[in-house]
XYZ file of C-alpha atoms in Angstrom:
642
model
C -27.805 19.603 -39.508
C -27.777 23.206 -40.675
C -28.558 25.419 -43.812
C -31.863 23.306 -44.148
C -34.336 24.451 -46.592
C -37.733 23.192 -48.601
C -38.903 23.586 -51.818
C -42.922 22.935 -52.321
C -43.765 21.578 -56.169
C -47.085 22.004 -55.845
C -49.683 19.129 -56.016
C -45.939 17.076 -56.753
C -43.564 16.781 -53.265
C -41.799 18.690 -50.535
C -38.225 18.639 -51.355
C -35.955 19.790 -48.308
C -31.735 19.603 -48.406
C -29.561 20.444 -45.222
C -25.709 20.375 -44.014
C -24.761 17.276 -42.589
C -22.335 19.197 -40.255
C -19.542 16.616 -38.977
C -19.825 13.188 -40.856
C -20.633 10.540 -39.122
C -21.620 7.003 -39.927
C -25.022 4.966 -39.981
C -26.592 8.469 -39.598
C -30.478 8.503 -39.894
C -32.619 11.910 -40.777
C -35.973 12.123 -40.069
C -37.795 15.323 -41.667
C -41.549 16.225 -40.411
C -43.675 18.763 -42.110
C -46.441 20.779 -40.232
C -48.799 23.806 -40.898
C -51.166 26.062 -39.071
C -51.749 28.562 -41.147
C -50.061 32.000 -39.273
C -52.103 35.296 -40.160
C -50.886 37.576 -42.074
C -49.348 40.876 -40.950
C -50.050 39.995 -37.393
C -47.065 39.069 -35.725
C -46.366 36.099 -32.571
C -50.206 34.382 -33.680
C -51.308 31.315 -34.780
C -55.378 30.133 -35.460
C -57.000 27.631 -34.577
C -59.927 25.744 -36.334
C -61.869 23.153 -35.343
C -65.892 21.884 -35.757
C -68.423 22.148 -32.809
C -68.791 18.781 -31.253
C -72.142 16.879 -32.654
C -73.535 15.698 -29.354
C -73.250 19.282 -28.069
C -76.734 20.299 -28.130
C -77.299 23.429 -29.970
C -79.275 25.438 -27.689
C -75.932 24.859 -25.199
C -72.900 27.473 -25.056
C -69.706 25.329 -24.939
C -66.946 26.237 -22.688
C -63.452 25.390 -23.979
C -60.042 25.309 -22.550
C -56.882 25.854 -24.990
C -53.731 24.340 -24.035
C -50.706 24.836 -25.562
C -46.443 24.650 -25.326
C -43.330 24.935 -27.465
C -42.081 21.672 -28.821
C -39.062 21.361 -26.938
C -40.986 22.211 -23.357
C -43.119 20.263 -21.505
C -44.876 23.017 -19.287
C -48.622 23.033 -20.710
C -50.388 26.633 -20.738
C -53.706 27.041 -20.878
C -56.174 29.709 -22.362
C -60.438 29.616 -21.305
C -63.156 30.859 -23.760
C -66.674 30.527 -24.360
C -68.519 29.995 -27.947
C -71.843 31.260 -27.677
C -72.365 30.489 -31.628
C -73.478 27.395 -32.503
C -71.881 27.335 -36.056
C -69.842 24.102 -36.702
C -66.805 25.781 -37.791
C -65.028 27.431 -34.827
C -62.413 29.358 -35.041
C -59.620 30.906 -32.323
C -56.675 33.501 -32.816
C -53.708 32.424 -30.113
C -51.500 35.545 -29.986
C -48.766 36.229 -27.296
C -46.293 33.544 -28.812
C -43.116 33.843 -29.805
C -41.831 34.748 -33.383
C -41.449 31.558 -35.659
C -42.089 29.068 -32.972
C -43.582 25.931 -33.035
C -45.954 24.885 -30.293
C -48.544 21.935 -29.700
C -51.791 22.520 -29.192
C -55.125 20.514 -27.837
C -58.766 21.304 -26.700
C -61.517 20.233 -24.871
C -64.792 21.572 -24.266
C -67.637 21.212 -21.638
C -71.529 22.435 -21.938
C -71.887 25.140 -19.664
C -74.514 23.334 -17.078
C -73.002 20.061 -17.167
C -70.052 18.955 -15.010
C -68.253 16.703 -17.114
C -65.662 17.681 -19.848
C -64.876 16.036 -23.197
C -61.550 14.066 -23.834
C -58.563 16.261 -25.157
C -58.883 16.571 -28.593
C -55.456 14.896 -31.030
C -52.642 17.459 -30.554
C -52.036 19.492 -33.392
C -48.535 21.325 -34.065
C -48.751 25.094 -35.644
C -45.693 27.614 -36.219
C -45.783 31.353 -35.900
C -44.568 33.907 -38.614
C -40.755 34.459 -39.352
C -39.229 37.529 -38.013
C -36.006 39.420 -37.833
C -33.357 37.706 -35.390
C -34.065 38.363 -32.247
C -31.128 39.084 -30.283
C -27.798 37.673 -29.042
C -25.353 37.003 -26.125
C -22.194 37.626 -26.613
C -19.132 36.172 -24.148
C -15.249 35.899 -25.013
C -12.646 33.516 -23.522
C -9.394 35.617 -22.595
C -5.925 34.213 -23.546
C -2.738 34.705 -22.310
C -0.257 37.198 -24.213
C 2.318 35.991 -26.817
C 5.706 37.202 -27.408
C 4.935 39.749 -29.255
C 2.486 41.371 -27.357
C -0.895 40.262 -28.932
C -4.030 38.653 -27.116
C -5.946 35.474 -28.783
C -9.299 36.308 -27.430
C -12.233 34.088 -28.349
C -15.587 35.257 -29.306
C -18.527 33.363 -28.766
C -22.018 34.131 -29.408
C -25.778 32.261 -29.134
C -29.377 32.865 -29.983
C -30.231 35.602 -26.670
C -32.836 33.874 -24.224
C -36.466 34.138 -25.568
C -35.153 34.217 -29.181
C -37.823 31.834 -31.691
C -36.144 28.330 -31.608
C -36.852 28.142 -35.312
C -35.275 31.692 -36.062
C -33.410 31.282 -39.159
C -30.171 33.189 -39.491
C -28.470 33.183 -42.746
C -24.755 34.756 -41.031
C -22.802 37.634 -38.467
C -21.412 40.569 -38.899
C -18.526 41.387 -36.976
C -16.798 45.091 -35.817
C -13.933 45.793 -33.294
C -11.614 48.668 -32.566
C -9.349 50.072 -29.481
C -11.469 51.973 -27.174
C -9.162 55.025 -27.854
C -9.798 54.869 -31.640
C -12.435 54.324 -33.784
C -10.702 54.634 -36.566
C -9.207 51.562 -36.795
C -12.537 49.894 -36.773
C -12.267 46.503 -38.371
C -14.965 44.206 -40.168
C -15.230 40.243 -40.568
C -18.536 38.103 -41.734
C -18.783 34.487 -40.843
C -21.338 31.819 -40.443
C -19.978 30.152 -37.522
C -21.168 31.209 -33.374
C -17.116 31.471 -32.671
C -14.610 33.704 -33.755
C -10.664 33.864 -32.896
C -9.147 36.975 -32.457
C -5.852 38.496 -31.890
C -6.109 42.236 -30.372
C -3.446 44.057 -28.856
C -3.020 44.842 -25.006
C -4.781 48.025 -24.897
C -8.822 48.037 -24.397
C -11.014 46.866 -27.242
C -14.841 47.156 -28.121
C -16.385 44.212 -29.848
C -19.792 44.403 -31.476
C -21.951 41.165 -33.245
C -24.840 41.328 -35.556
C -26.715 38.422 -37.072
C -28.659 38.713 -40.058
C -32.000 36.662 -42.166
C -33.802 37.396 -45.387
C -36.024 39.636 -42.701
C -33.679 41.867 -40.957
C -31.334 42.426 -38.545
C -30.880 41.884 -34.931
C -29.909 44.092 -31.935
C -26.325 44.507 -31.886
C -25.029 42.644 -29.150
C -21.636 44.635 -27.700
C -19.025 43.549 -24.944
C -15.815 45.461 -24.014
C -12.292 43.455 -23.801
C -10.650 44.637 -21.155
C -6.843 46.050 -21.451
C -3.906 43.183 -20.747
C -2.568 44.990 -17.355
C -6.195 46.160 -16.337
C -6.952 44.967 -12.792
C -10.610 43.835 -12.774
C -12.830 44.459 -9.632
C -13.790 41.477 -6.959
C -17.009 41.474 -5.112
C -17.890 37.620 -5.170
C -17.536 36.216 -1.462
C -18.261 32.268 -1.829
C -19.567 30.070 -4.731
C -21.526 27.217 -3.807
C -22.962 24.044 -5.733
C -25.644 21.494 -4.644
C -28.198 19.136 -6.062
C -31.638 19.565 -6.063
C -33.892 17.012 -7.304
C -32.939 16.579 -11.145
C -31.028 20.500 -11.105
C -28.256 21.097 -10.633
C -27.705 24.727 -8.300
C -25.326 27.793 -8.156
C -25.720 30.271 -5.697
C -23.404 32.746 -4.720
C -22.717 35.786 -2.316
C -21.671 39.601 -3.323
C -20.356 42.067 -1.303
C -21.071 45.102 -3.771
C -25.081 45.552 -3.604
C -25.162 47.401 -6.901
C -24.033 44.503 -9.305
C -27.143 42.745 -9.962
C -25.715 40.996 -13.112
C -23.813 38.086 -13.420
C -22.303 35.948 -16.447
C -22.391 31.975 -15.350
C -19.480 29.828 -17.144
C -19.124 26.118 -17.424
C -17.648 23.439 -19.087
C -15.785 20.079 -18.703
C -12.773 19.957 -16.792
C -11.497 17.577 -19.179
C -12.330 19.780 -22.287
C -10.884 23.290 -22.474
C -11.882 23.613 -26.099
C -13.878 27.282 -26.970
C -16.741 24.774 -28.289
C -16.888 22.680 -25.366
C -17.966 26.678 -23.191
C -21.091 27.273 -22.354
C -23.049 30.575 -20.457
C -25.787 32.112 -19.200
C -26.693 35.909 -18.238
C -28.564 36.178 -15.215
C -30.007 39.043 -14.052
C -31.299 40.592 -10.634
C -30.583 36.519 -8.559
C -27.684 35.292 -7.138
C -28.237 32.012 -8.271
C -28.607 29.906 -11.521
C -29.785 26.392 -12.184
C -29.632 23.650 -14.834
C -31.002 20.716 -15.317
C -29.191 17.749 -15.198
C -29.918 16.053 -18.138
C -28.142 19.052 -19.808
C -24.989 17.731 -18.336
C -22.846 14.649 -18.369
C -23.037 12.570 -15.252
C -20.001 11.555 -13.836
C -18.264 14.668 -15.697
C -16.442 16.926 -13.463
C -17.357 20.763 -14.894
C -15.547 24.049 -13.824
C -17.960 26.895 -13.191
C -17.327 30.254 -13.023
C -19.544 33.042 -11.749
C -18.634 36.642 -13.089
C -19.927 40.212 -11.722
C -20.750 42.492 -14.548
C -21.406 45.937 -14.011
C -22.328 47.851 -16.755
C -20.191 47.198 -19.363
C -17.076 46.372 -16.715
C -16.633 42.273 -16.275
C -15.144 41.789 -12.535
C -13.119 38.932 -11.158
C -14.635 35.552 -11.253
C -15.107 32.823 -8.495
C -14.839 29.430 -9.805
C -15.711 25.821 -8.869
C -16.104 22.291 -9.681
C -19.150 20.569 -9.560
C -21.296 17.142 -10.686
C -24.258 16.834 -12.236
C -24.488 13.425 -11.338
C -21.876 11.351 -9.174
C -20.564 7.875 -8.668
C -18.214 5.329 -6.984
C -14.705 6.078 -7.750
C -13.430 3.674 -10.789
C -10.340 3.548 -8.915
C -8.788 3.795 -5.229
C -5.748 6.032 -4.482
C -1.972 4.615 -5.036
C -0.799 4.128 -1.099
C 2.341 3.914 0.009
C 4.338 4.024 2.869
C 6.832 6.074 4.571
C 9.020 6.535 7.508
C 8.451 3.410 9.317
C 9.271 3.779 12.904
C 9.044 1.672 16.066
C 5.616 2.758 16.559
C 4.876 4.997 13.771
C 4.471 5.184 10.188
C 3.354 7.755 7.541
C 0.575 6.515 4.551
C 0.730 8.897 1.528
C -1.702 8.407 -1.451
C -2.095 10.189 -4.517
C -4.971 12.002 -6.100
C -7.218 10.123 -8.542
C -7.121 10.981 -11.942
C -10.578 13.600 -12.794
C -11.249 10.935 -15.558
C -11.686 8.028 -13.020
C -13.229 10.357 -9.983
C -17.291 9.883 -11.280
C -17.676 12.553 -8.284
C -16.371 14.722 -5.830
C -14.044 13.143 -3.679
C -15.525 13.789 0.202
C -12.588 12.112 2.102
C -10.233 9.275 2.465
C -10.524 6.095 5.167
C -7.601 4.401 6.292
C -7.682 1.073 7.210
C -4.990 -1.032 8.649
C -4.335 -4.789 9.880
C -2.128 -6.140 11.848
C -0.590 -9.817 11.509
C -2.708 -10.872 14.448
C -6.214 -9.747 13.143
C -6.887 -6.080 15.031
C -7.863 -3.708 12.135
C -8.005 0.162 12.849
C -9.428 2.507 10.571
C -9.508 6.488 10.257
C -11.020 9.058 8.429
C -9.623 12.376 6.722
C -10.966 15.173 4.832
C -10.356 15.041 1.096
C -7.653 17.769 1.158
C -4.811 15.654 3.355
C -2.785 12.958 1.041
C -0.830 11.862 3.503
C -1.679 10.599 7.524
C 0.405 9.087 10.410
C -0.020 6.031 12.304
C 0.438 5.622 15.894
C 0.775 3.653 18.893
C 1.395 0.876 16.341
C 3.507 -2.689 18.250
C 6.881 -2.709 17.433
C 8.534 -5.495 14.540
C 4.441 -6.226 13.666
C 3.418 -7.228 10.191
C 0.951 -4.370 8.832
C -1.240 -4.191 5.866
C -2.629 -0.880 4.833
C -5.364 0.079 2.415
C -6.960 3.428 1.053
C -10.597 3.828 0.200
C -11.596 7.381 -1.402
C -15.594 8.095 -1.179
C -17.603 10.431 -2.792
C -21.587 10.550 -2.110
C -22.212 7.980 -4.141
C -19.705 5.564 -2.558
C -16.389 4.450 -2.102
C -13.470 2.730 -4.082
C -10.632 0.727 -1.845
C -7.145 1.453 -3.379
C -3.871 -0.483 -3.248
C -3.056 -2.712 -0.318
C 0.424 -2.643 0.783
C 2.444 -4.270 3.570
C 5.085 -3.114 5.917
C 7.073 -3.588 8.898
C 7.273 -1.803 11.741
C 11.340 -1.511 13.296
C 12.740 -3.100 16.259
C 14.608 -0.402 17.000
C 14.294 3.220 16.644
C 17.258 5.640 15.229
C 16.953 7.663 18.666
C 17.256 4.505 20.413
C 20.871 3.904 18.245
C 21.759 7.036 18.457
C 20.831 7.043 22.072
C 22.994 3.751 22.687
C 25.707 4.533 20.467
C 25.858 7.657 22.505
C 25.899 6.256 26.195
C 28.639 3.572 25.147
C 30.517 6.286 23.008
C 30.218 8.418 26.480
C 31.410 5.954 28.908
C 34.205 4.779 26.316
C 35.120 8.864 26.341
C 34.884 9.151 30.365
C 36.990 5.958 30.847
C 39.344 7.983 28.933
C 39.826 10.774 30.847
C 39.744 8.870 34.334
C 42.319 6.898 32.879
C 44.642 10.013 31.354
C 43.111 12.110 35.157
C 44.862 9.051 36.344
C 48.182 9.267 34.937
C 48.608 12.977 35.713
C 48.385 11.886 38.770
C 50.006 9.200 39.602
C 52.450 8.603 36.146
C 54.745 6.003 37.554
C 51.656 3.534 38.325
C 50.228 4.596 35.084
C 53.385 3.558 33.544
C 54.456 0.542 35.315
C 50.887 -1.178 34.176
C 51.189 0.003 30.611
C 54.686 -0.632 30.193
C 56.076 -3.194 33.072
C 60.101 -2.695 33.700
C 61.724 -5.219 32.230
C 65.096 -6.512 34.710
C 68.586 -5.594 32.496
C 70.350 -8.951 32.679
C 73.374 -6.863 32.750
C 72.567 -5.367 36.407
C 71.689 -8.424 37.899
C 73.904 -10.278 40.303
C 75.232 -12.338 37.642
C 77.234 -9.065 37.200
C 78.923 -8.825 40.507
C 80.794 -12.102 40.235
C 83.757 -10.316 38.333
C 83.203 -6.728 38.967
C 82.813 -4.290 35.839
C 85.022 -6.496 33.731
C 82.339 -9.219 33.068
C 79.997 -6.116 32.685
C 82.023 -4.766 30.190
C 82.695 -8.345 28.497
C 78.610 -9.176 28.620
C 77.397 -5.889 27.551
C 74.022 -7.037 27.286
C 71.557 -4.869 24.909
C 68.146 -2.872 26.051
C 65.029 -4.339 25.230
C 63.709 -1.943 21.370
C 60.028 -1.459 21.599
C 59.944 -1.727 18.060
C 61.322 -5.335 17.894
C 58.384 -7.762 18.149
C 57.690 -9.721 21.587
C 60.021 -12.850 20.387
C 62.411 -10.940 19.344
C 62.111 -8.615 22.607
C 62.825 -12.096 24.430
C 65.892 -12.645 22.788
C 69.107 -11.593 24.983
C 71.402 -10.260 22.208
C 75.056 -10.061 23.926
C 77.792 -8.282 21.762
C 81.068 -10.342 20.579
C 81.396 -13.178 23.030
C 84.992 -13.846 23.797
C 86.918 -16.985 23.396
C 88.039 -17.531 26.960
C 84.492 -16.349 28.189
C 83.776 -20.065 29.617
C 87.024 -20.052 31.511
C 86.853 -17.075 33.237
C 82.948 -17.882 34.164
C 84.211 -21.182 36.264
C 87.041 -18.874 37.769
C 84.084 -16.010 38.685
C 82.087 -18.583 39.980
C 84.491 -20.252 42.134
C 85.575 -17.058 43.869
C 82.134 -15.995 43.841
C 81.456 -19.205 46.073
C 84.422 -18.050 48.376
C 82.728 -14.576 48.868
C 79.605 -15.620 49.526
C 80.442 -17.950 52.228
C 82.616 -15.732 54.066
C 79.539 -12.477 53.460
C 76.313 -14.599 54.249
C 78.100 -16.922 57.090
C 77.006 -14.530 60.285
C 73.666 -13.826 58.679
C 70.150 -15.264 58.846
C 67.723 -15.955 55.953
C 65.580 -12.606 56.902
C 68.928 -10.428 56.880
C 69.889 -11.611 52.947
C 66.143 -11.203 51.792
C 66.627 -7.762 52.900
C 70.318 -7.037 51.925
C 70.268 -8.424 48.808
C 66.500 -7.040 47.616
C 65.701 -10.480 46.669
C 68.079 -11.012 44.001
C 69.752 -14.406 44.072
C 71.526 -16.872 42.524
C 71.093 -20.949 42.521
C 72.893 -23.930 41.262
C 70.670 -27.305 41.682
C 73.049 -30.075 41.835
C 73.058 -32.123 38.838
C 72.621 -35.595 40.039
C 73.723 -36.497 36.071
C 77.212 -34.826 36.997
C 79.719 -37.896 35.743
C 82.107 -38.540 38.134
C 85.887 -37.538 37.333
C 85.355 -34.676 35.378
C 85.856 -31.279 36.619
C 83.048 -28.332 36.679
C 84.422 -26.769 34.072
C 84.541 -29.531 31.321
C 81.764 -30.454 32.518
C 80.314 -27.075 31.334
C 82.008 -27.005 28.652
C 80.661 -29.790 27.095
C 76.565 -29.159 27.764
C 75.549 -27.529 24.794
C 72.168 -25.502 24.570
C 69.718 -27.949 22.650
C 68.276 -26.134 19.588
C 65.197 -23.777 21.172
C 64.323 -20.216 21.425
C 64.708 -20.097 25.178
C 67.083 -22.162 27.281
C 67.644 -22.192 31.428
C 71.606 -21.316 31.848
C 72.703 -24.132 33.508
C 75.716 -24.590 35.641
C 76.997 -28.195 36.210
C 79.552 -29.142 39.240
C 81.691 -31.872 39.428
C 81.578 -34.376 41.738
C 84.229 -33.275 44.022
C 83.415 -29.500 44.518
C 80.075 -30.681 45.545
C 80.551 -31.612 48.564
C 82.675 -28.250 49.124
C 79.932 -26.260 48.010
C 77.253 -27.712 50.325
C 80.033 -26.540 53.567
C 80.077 -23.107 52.196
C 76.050 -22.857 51.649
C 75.171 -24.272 55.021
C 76.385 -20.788 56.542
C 73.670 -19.365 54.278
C 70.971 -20.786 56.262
C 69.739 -23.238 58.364
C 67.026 -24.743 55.672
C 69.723 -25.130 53.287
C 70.823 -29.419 53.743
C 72.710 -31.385 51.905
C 70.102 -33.536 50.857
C 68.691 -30.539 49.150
C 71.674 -29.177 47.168
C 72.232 -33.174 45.717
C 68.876 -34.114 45.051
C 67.194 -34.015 41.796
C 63.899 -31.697 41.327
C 64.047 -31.451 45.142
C 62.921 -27.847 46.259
C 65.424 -25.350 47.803
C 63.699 -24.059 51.030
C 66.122 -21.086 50.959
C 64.697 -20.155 47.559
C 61.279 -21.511 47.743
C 58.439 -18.327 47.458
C 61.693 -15.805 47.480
C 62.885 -15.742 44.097
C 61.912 -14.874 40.885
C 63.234 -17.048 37.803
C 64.095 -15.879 34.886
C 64.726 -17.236 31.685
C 68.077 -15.843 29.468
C 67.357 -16.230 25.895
C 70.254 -16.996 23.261
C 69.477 -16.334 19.718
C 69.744 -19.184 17.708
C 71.569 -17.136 15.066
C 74.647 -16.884 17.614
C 77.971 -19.121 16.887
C 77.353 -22.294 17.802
C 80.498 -22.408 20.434
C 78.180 -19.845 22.184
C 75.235 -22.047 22.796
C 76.032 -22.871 26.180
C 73.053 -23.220 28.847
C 73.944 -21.508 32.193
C 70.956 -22.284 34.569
C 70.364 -19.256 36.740
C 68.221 -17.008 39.287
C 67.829 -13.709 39.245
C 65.532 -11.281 40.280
């Protein structure tokens, strides 16, 4: 509560009222009156009364110790004096205190030739005389510029150390103005310790004054620096420990002739100007607080300043606990880039709000599916580690614990999978199968430079032109002409390539084959009569013709009816056939035994019976009539040619 004040009806009541502040509910007030009776005109004293003890013999001086303290302190100071008076009032002026204090006070006494002292008397409370304010600090809270130039600075001000805890102030006065002009001095009066402020970007003086019913205090002054103004550094390292039940700050300067410093701190998770608190200290380099002063578990930002006269340099900040705990969380883990081996944990930070502490580092720990567990320690600043020499296609599970000094807090536990198979190892394969494909290629195409007509005759075997075999030379280039048998196309598909597609056949094309073939038997006896077997495989270059005799031949019909009359049975591929009669078979087995001695009668007559003449020689092979041809042109000629 503020704004409290009393009103004494005498020999009726005490009645005090006071400013709630911010309301809040089931609020209880206690109010406590005291007196000691201050002296007046004499400043900083209070006196004490009391009555000589009445065991204490009278012809005995008593010797009597004084202690004393402010209400909110605990140290006890002590004052010794001797009463050689043996009146029963006593009485005792306590000077030295501070202006409109309150302290506690006891006594005890002892005769001066005995050894043992009285009990402490009941503690008594007594308040020292009102005065003037005494003093204040003065800090401000820098913003950054707006658009259009101007600076929100925040001023904040407190009762200066040493000031009377009870000082009563009834408001402040406030002046600033650009360094450059005076002029422009402007005034403002509040009753709050905080004050918003929007100056422009060149240097400004600010100046705070707090008033009573008694007086004035010192003006308290502090100089805002310029926006672009580039403040001086001297602060080395900042560090923060725990001592007992302080917490403290010490730092290092390289600039001997600063010897005052400005400590700042408040929460991390408050930014607000009320939540800002500081402290001047003077000729140290370090500060403490007590830690009951501060939240535990509360992360605070501190911030030491160098002040030089009335130039504020560069600060050095930190973060530190007043008290710390376990974690109320572990860190998110996951996983990435899994490898054969390898694999990379990432975490992230805890929230500040769920830290309770520092964080000191992170331990890893990770399982396999066969029991081994691993575990390793970083340093707080990495978020991220590797695995290695992990077993390849192993079930892992993976867990993050983040400690502080207090303890630690286990995070997420994830699974993964190590690969079978690497990318390099692909890649490698791909690339060794991909080479030996690409050096194939060139032996091969190395190959055919050199030696195209082998090259060719694998890829692309020659297929024998019906029209140029033997067939042809029974009737000279007039069958040729009247055959006229078509190349193989490539682009035809491979039934169609084995298709023999003659032009027109003529009429009297049957006719004139019996007639070839009879004088073709005529020339061939009279050519191959001198010769052995050896000579014609040679001559001829293996390119012969046969007739197996038809045992089926019906006797009394001539060859050429006979031929006539076999029509091709309805296939994609027939054996030409050529069927004697009866009586030119026996005229044809004279003529072909000049051909050879292996060549019998036996073996021209006899069904499926071998031909030793032709037997491992000869190459058969198969003329192919389309079965979209006439039908007076499906006639089977069996054949052999090369």
């Amino acid at each position: 509560p503020e704004n409290i004040s009393c009103v004494y009806y005498y020999r009726k009541n005490l009645t005090c009222t006071w400013s709630p502040g911010k309301e809040t509910s089931h609020t209880q007030y206690t109010v406590k009156r005291t007196y000691v009776k201050p002296v007046l005109g004499i400043k900083r004293m209070v006196q004490i009364k009391w009555k000589r003890p009445e065991l204490a013999p009278a012809s005995s001086n008593l010797k009597y110790t004084l202690r004393f303290r402010t209400i909110n302190s605990t140290r006890w100071m002590e004052v010794n004096f001797t009463d050689r008076h043996s009146n029963t009032d006593q009485t005792y002026n306590l000077t030295g205190l501070q202006a409109f204090a309150q302290y506690v006070i006891a006594l005890r006494c002892v005769a001066e030739e005995s050894r043992f002292w009285s009990a402490w008397s009941q503690e008594e409370m007594g308040t020292t005389e009102e005065e003037a304010p005494y003093g204040l600090d003065l800090w401000r809270i820098l913003r950054p510029a707006e658009a259009d130039g101007r600076r929100p600075v925040w001023l904040l001000w407190k009762n200066a150390r040493g000031a009377p805890v009870l000082e009563k102030t009834l408001g402040y006065n406030i002046r600033y103005f650009p360094e450059n002009n005076t002029n422009l001095t402007e005034a403002m009066n509040t009753t709050n310790r905080q004050l918003e402020l929007h100056l422009g970007g060149e240097t400004y003086w600010v100046s705070v004054i707090s008033y009573n019913s008694l007086g004035e205090s010192p003006v308290a002054t502090l100089r805002i620096p310029a926006i672009h103004e580039k403040s001086f550094r001297c602060i080395e390292v900042v560090q923060a420990c725990l001592a007992q039940d302080q917490l403290v700050v010490e730092w290092q300067s390289s600039d001997p002739e600063v010897d005052t410093w400005m400590v700042e701190w408040f929460p991390d998770l408050d930014a607000e100007p009320s939540a800002f608190s500081w402290e001047s200290v003077s000729q140290a380099r370090n500060w403490t607080i007590q830690q009951d002063k501060l939240k535990p578990f509360w992360c605070y930002n501190i911030s030491v300043y160098p002040v030089l006269q009335d130039q504020v340099g560069e600060p050095y900040s930190i973060q530190a606990y007043a008290k710390e705990g376990v974690p109320t969380e572990g860190p998110v883990t996951k996983v990435e880039d899994i490898g054969v081996k390898t694999v990379t944990i990432a975490w992230k930070e805890i929230p500040k709000s769920k830290r309770n502490g520092i964080i000191s580092n992170y331990t890893i720990f990770c399982q396999a599916e066969d029991g081994k567990e691993f575990s390793k320690t970083v340093n707080s600043s990495m978020l991220q580690y590797g695995l290695e020499s992990l077993t390849r296609k192993t079930s892992y599970t993976v867990q993050v614990m983040a400690s502080t000094s207090a303890g630690g807090a286990n995070g997420t536990t994830i699974k993964f999978k190590t690969l079978s198979i690497s990318v390099f190892e692909m890649f490698l394969i791909t690339s060794l199968t991909g080479g030996g494909l690409l050096s194939l290629i060139i032996l091969t195409v190395a190959y055919g430079l050199k030696k195209p007509n082998k090259l060719t005759h694998l890829c692309w075997p020659n297929v024998p032109n019906p029209a140029k075999s033997s067939i042809a030379t029974w009737h000279g280039d007039d069958f040729k002409n009247k055959l006229n048998l078509k190349e193989f196309d490539d682009s035809v598909n491979l039934e169609e390539d084995r298709i023999l597609k003659p032009y027109s056949t003529p009429s009297d094309l049957i006719d004139k084959l019996v007639v070839n073939f009879e004088n073709f038997l005529e020339d061939i006896s009279i050519e191959e009569a001198g010769k052995s077997q050896e000579n014609i495989l040679e001559e001829e270059k293996n390119e012969y013709m046969t007739y197996p005799y038809r045992p089926d031949c019906p006797p009394g019909k001539s060859f050429e009816e006979s031929l006539v009359s076999t029509e091709i049975p309805p296939r994609k591929s027939q054996h030409l056939r050529l069927r004697m009669p009866e009586g030119t078979c026996s005229e044809a087995k004279e003529q072909l035994l000049f051909s050879g001695p292996s060549l019998g009668p036996d073996n021209l007559c006899e069904e499926g019976a071998p031909n030793p003449y032709l037997k491992n020689s000869v190459t058969t092979r198969e003329f192919l009539v389309s079965e979209r041809l006439p039908e007076h042109t499906k006639r089977s000629l069996n054949a052999t040619v090369p």
